[in-house]
Short mmCIF file of C-alpha atoms in Angstrom, two decimals:
data_model
loop_
_atom_site.label_atom_id
_atom_site.label_comp_id
_atom_site.label_asym_id
_atom_site.label_seq_id
_atom_site.Cartn_x
_atom_site.Cartn_y
_atom_site.Cartn_z
CA MET A 1 24.10 12.76 -14.58
CA VAL A 2 22.93 14.16 -11.26
CA PRO A 3 19.64 16.09 -10.95
CA LEU A 4 19.92 19.27 -8.90
CA ARG A 5 16.37 20.59 -9.00
CA ASP A 6 13.29 20.83 -11.20
CA GLU A 7 11.67 24.00 -12.49
CA ASN A 8 8.28 23.01 -11.10
CA PRO A 9 7.24 24.99 -8.00
CA VAL A 10 4.47 23.75 -5.70
CA GLN A 11 1.78 25.63 -3.77
CA ILE A 12 1.77 23.33 -0.75
CA THR A 13 4.18 22.32 1.97
CA PRO A 14 4.93 18.69 1.05
CA TYR A 15 4.82 17.31 4.58
CA VAL A 16 4.70 13.66 3.49
CA THR A 17 7.77 14.03 1.28
CA TYR A 18 9.64 15.78 4.09
CA GLY A 19 8.47 13.15 6.57
CA LEU A 20 9.62 10.27 4.37
CA ILE A 21 13.03 11.88 3.92
CA ALA A 22 13.35 12.46 7.67
CA LEU A 23 12.34 8.89 8.50
CA ASN A 24 14.81 7.42 6.03
CA VAL A 25 17.62 9.57 7.43
CA LEU A 26 16.72 8.69 11.03
CA VAL A 27 16.69 4.96 10.27
CA PHE A 28 20.03 5.25 8.49
CA GLY A 29 21.42 7.09 11.50
CA TYR A 30 20.27 4.18 13.67
CA GLU A 31 21.98 1.74 11.31
CA LEU A 32 25.24 3.65 11.79
CA SER A 33 24.97 3.16 15.55
CA LEU A 34 24.94 -0.65 15.24
CA SER A 35 27.90 -2.97 15.29
CA PRO A 36 28.50 -5.06 12.14
CA ALA A 37 26.92 -8.11 13.77
CA GLN A 38 23.92 -6.12 15.01
CA LEU A 39 23.50 -4.49 11.61
CA SER A 40 23.48 -7.88 9.88
CA LEU A 41 20.75 -9.14 12.18
CA PHE A 42 18.81 -5.89 11.76
CA MET A 43 18.90 -6.23 7.97
CA GLN A 44 17.93 -9.90 8.07
CA HIS A 45 14.90 -9.04 10.20
CA TRP A 46 13.60 -5.87 8.52
CA ALA A 47 14.77 -6.17 4.91
CA VAL A 48 13.18 -8.49 2.34
CA VAL A 49 14.96 -11.83 2.14
CA PRO A 50 13.65 -13.28 -1.15
CA ILE A 51 13.91 -16.95 -0.23
CA GLU A 52 12.03 -16.33 3.01
CA LEU A 53 9.34 -14.44 1.11
CA THR A 54 9.09 -17.35 -1.31
CA THR A 55 8.73 -19.79 1.59
CA SER A 56 5.99 -17.62 3.11
CA PHE A 57 3.69 -18.47 0.21
CA GLY A 58 3.30 -21.92 1.73
CA GLY A 59 1.45 -20.80 4.87
CA PHE A 60 -0.11 -18.04 6.92
CA SER A 61 1.76 -18.16 10.23
CA THR A 62 2.89 -15.15 12.26
CA VAL A 63 6.33 -15.52 10.73
CA ASP A 64 4.85 -15.39 7.24
CA ALA A 65 2.95 -12.21 8.08
CA GLY A 66 6.16 -10.67 9.38
CA GLU A 67 7.98 -11.46 6.16
CA TRP A 68 5.30 -9.73 4.13
CA GLY A 69 5.68 -6.72 6.40
CA THR A 70 9.24 -6.34 5.18
CA LEU A 71 7.84 -5.20 1.83
CA ILE A 72 7.21 -1.93 3.71
CA THR A 73 10.01 -1.83 6.29
CA SER A 74 12.71 -2.59 3.71
CA GLN A 75 11.87 0.70 1.98
CA PHE A 76 13.38 2.65 4.88
CA LEU A 77 16.71 0.78 5.02
CA HIS A 78 19.86 1.70 3.10
CA GLY A 79 23.22 0.09 2.56
CA GLY A 80 25.46 3.17 2.69
CA PHE A 81 25.69 6.95 2.65
CA LEU A 82 25.63 7.29 -1.14
CA HIS A 83 22.64 4.94 -1.28
CA VAL A 84 20.51 6.99 1.09
CA ALA A 85 21.79 10.37 -0.16
CA GLY A 86 21.02 9.56 -3.79
CA ASN A 87 17.56 8.25 -3.01
CA MET A 88 16.66 11.24 -0.85
CA LEU A 89 17.88 13.66 -3.52
CA TYR A 90 15.51 12.14 -6.07
CA LEU A 91 12.64 12.07 -3.57
CA TRP A 92 13.30 15.72 -2.68
CA ILE A 93 13.20 16.81 -6.33
CA PHE A 94 10.27 14.77 -7.62
CA GLY A 95 8.18 13.88 -4.58
CA ASN A 96 6.71 17.28 -3.78
CA ASN A 97 4.98 17.72 -7.15
CA VAL A 98 3.45 14.25 -7.11
CA GLU A 99 2.33 14.78 -3.52
CA GLU A 100 0.63 18.02 -4.56
CA GLN A 101 -1.22 16.27 -7.37
CA LEU A 102 -2.37 13.24 -5.39
CA GLY A 103 -2.91 14.77 -1.96
CA ARG A 104 -1.03 13.70 1.14
CA VAL A 105 -2.92 10.55 2.08
CA ARG A 106 -3.07 9.20 -1.45
CA PHE A 107 0.57 10.09 -2.06
CA LEU A 108 1.69 8.13 1.00
CA LEU A 109 -0.39 5.13 -0.10
CA PHE A 110 0.96 5.46 -3.64
CA TYR A 111 4.56 5.62 -2.40
CA LEU A 112 4.33 2.56 -0.17
CA VAL A 113 2.44 0.46 -2.71
CA CYS A 114 4.91 1.33 -5.48
CA GLY A 115 7.76 0.37 -3.18
CA ALA A 116 6.18 -2.97 -2.31
CA LEU A 117 5.40 -3.79 -5.95
CA ALA A 118 8.94 -2.82 -6.95
CA VAL A 119 10.40 -5.26 -4.41
CA LEU A 120 8.09 -7.98 -5.70
CA THR A 121 9.27 -7.28 -9.24
CA GLN A 122 12.87 -7.82 -8.18
CA TRP A 123 11.88 -10.88 -6.16
CA PHE A 124 10.17 -12.38 -9.21
CA PHE A 125 13.49 -12.57 -11.05
CA ASN A 126 15.40 -14.21 -8.19
CA PRO A 127 13.01 -15.70 -5.63
CA LEU A 128 15.64 -17.99 -4.07
CA SER A 129 18.18 -15.32 -3.15
CA MET A 130 19.28 -15.29 0.50
CA VAL A 131 20.68 -11.75 0.34
CA PRO A 132 18.47 -9.05 1.93
CA SER A 133 16.92 -6.55 -0.48
CA LEU A 134 16.43 -3.00 0.80
CA GLY A 135 16.15 0.67 -0.10
CA ALA A 136 13.68 3.36 -1.09
CA SER A 137 14.68 3.20 -4.76
CA GLY A 138 11.64 1.26 -5.92
CA ALA A 139 9.16 3.59 -4.25
CA ILE A 140 10.99 6.65 -5.58
CA ALA A 141 11.05 5.10 -9.05
CA GLY A 142 7.26 4.96 -8.76
CA VAL A 143 7.24 8.68 -8.00
CA MET A 144 9.38 9.27 -11.06
CA GLY A 145 7.07 7.13 -13.20
CA ALA A 146 4.14 9.31 -12.20
CA TYR A 147 6.16 12.50 -12.66
CA ILE A 148 7.21 11.79 -16.24
CA PHE A 149 3.60 11.38 -17.36
CA ARG A 150 2.25 14.38 -15.43
CA PHE A 151 5.12 16.80 -16.10
CA PRO A 152 6.93 15.59 -19.25
CA GLN A 153 8.10 19.04 -20.38
CA VAL A 154 9.33 20.34 -17.01
CA ARG A 155 13.03 21.09 -17.12
CA ILE A 156 15.40 19.27 -14.77
CA LEU A 157 18.59 21.17 -13.92
CA THR A 158 21.18 18.43 -14.28
CA LEU A 159 24.88 18.24 -13.45
CA VAL A 160 26.71 16.49 -16.28
CA PRO A 161 30.40 15.51 -16.34
CA LEU A 162 32.16 16.40 -19.61
CA GLY A 163 35.65 14.97 -19.36
CA ILE A 164 37.29 16.61 -16.37
CA PHE A 165 34.73 19.42 -16.28
CA LEU A 166 31.26 19.64 -14.78
CA THR A 167 28.48 21.61 -16.40
CA THR A 168 24.72 21.93 -16.04
CA PHE A 169 21.94 21.40 -18.56
CA ARG A 170 18.20 21.97 -18.37
CA ILE A 171 16.82 18.64 -19.60
CA PRO A 172 13.08 17.94 -20.12
CA ALA A 173 11.75 15.39 -17.65
CA ILE A 174 10.59 13.11 -20.46
CA LEU A 175 14.20 12.82 -21.68
CA TYR A 176 15.93 12.65 -18.30
CA LEU A 177 13.53 10.19 -16.67
CA GLY A 178 12.90 8.32 -19.92
CA PHE A 179 16.63 7.68 -20.31
CA TRP A 180 16.84 6.65 -16.65
CA PHE A 181 14.04 4.09 -17.11
CA LEU A 182 15.50 2.63 -20.31
CA GLN A 183 18.84 2.29 -18.56
CA GLN A 184 17.30 0.36 -15.66
CA ALA A 185 15.34 -1.89 -18.01
CA PHE A 186 18.43 -2.57 -20.15
CA TYR A 187 20.60 -3.51 -17.18
CA GLY A 188 17.77 -5.60 -15.78
CA VAL A 189 17.50 -7.61 -18.99
CA ALA A 190 21.30 -7.90 -19.18
CA SER A 191 21.40 -9.31 -15.66
CA LEU A 192 19.25 -12.25 -16.75
CA ASP A 193 22.32 -13.70 -18.46
CA SER A 194 24.29 -13.58 -15.22
CA PRO A 195 24.44 -16.46 -12.74
CA VAL A 196 22.94 -14.14 -10.10
CA THR A 197 20.48 -11.29 -10.19
CA VAL A 198 22.18 -7.91 -9.99
CA GLY A 199 21.17 -6.06 -6.85
CA MET A 200 20.01 -9.12 -4.92
CA GLU A 201 23.21 -11.12 -4.77
CA ALA A 202 26.24 -8.98 -5.39
CA GLY A 203 25.24 -5.98 -3.30
CA GLY A 204 24.68 -4.02 -6.49
CA ILE A 205 21.73 -2.16 -7.92
CA ALA A 206 18.25 -3.70 -8.02
CA TYR A 207 17.51 -2.73 -11.61
CA TRP A 208 14.28 -4.71 -11.86
CA ALA A 209 12.95 -3.00 -8.72
CA HIS A 210 13.67 0.37 -10.33
CA ALA A 211 12.05 -0.53 -13.63
CA GLY A 212 9.08 -2.19 -11.93
CA GLY A 213 8.53 0.70 -9.54
CA PHE A 214 8.62 3.14 -12.47
CA VAL A 215 6.01 1.20 -14.44
CA PHE A 216 3.70 0.74 -11.46
CA GLY A 217 4.01 4.44 -10.63
CA ALA A 218 2.97 5.34 -14.16
CA ILE A 219 -0.06 3.05 -13.82
CA LEU A 220 -1.15 3.85 -10.27
CA GLY A 221 -0.64 7.61 -10.47
CA PRO A 222 -3.51 8.27 -12.88
CA ILE A 223 -5.74 5.80 -11.02
CA LEU A 224 -5.25 7.75 -7.80
CA GLY A 225 -5.93 11.14 -9.39
CA LEU A 226 -2.67 12.33 -10.89
CA PHE A 227 -4.50 14.09 -13.71
CA SER A 228 -7.45 15.34 -11.66
CA ASN A 229 -8.71 18.77 -12.65
CA SER A 230 -9.67 19.66 -9.08
CA ASP A 231 -7.77 22.12 -6.94
CA ASN A 232 -4.91 19.86 -5.93
CA ALA A 233 -3.40 22.28 -3.46
CA LEU A 234 -6.69 22.61 -1.59
CA ARG A 235 -7.25 18.87 -1.70
CA SER A 236 -3.75 18.29 -0.34
CA SER A 237 -4.35 20.58 2.60
CA GLU A 238 -7.64 18.83 3.37
CA ASP A 239 -5.95 15.39 3.33
#
């Protein structure tokens, strides 16, 4: 199932959402300009390498500080066109409404913190992996976790394959995003029986980062004012 749009208009211009999308696309464009060897070094330096993060717990050197910084920088790296395109589609659909509710400054903080906590969730299940972990998926999962609790009945126009045909359905957010979360959690649990953690070793999907980001988004959103009764549009413009 592919979401096309939500039936949830906003009263602000979501500059932070647009800015995050633009930055992700620009960084991906830079990745495309690198040779395979350069790209490998770039990923090793700016993505999260779990075993290096694990090692950093033993001290507080400049190198350690740099490794912790990858909890942020890794959120703007992607492993391919479909990876970045899919993530930006979800951010485009769900980010603007959460930005309107939280205000621009709080939304940016919320996004980055959810992304960092999502990476740490994935790291927790395979702290000795040497394969770089990257992508905006965890942060965007946090946005989705906030969205499902704030707008559970909003309809999501969704493209659904039925055999050889494609059709669209208007699915409530609580069903669409709820199914998405259960799917990530199921695959995350299933991966525990594998010799490696899916998404960190085989170049696959970081299911635990998705599930963790979703849960943290659902928790942090209300703390930061997701359900505030104030004029969110005015507050957003003041931020």
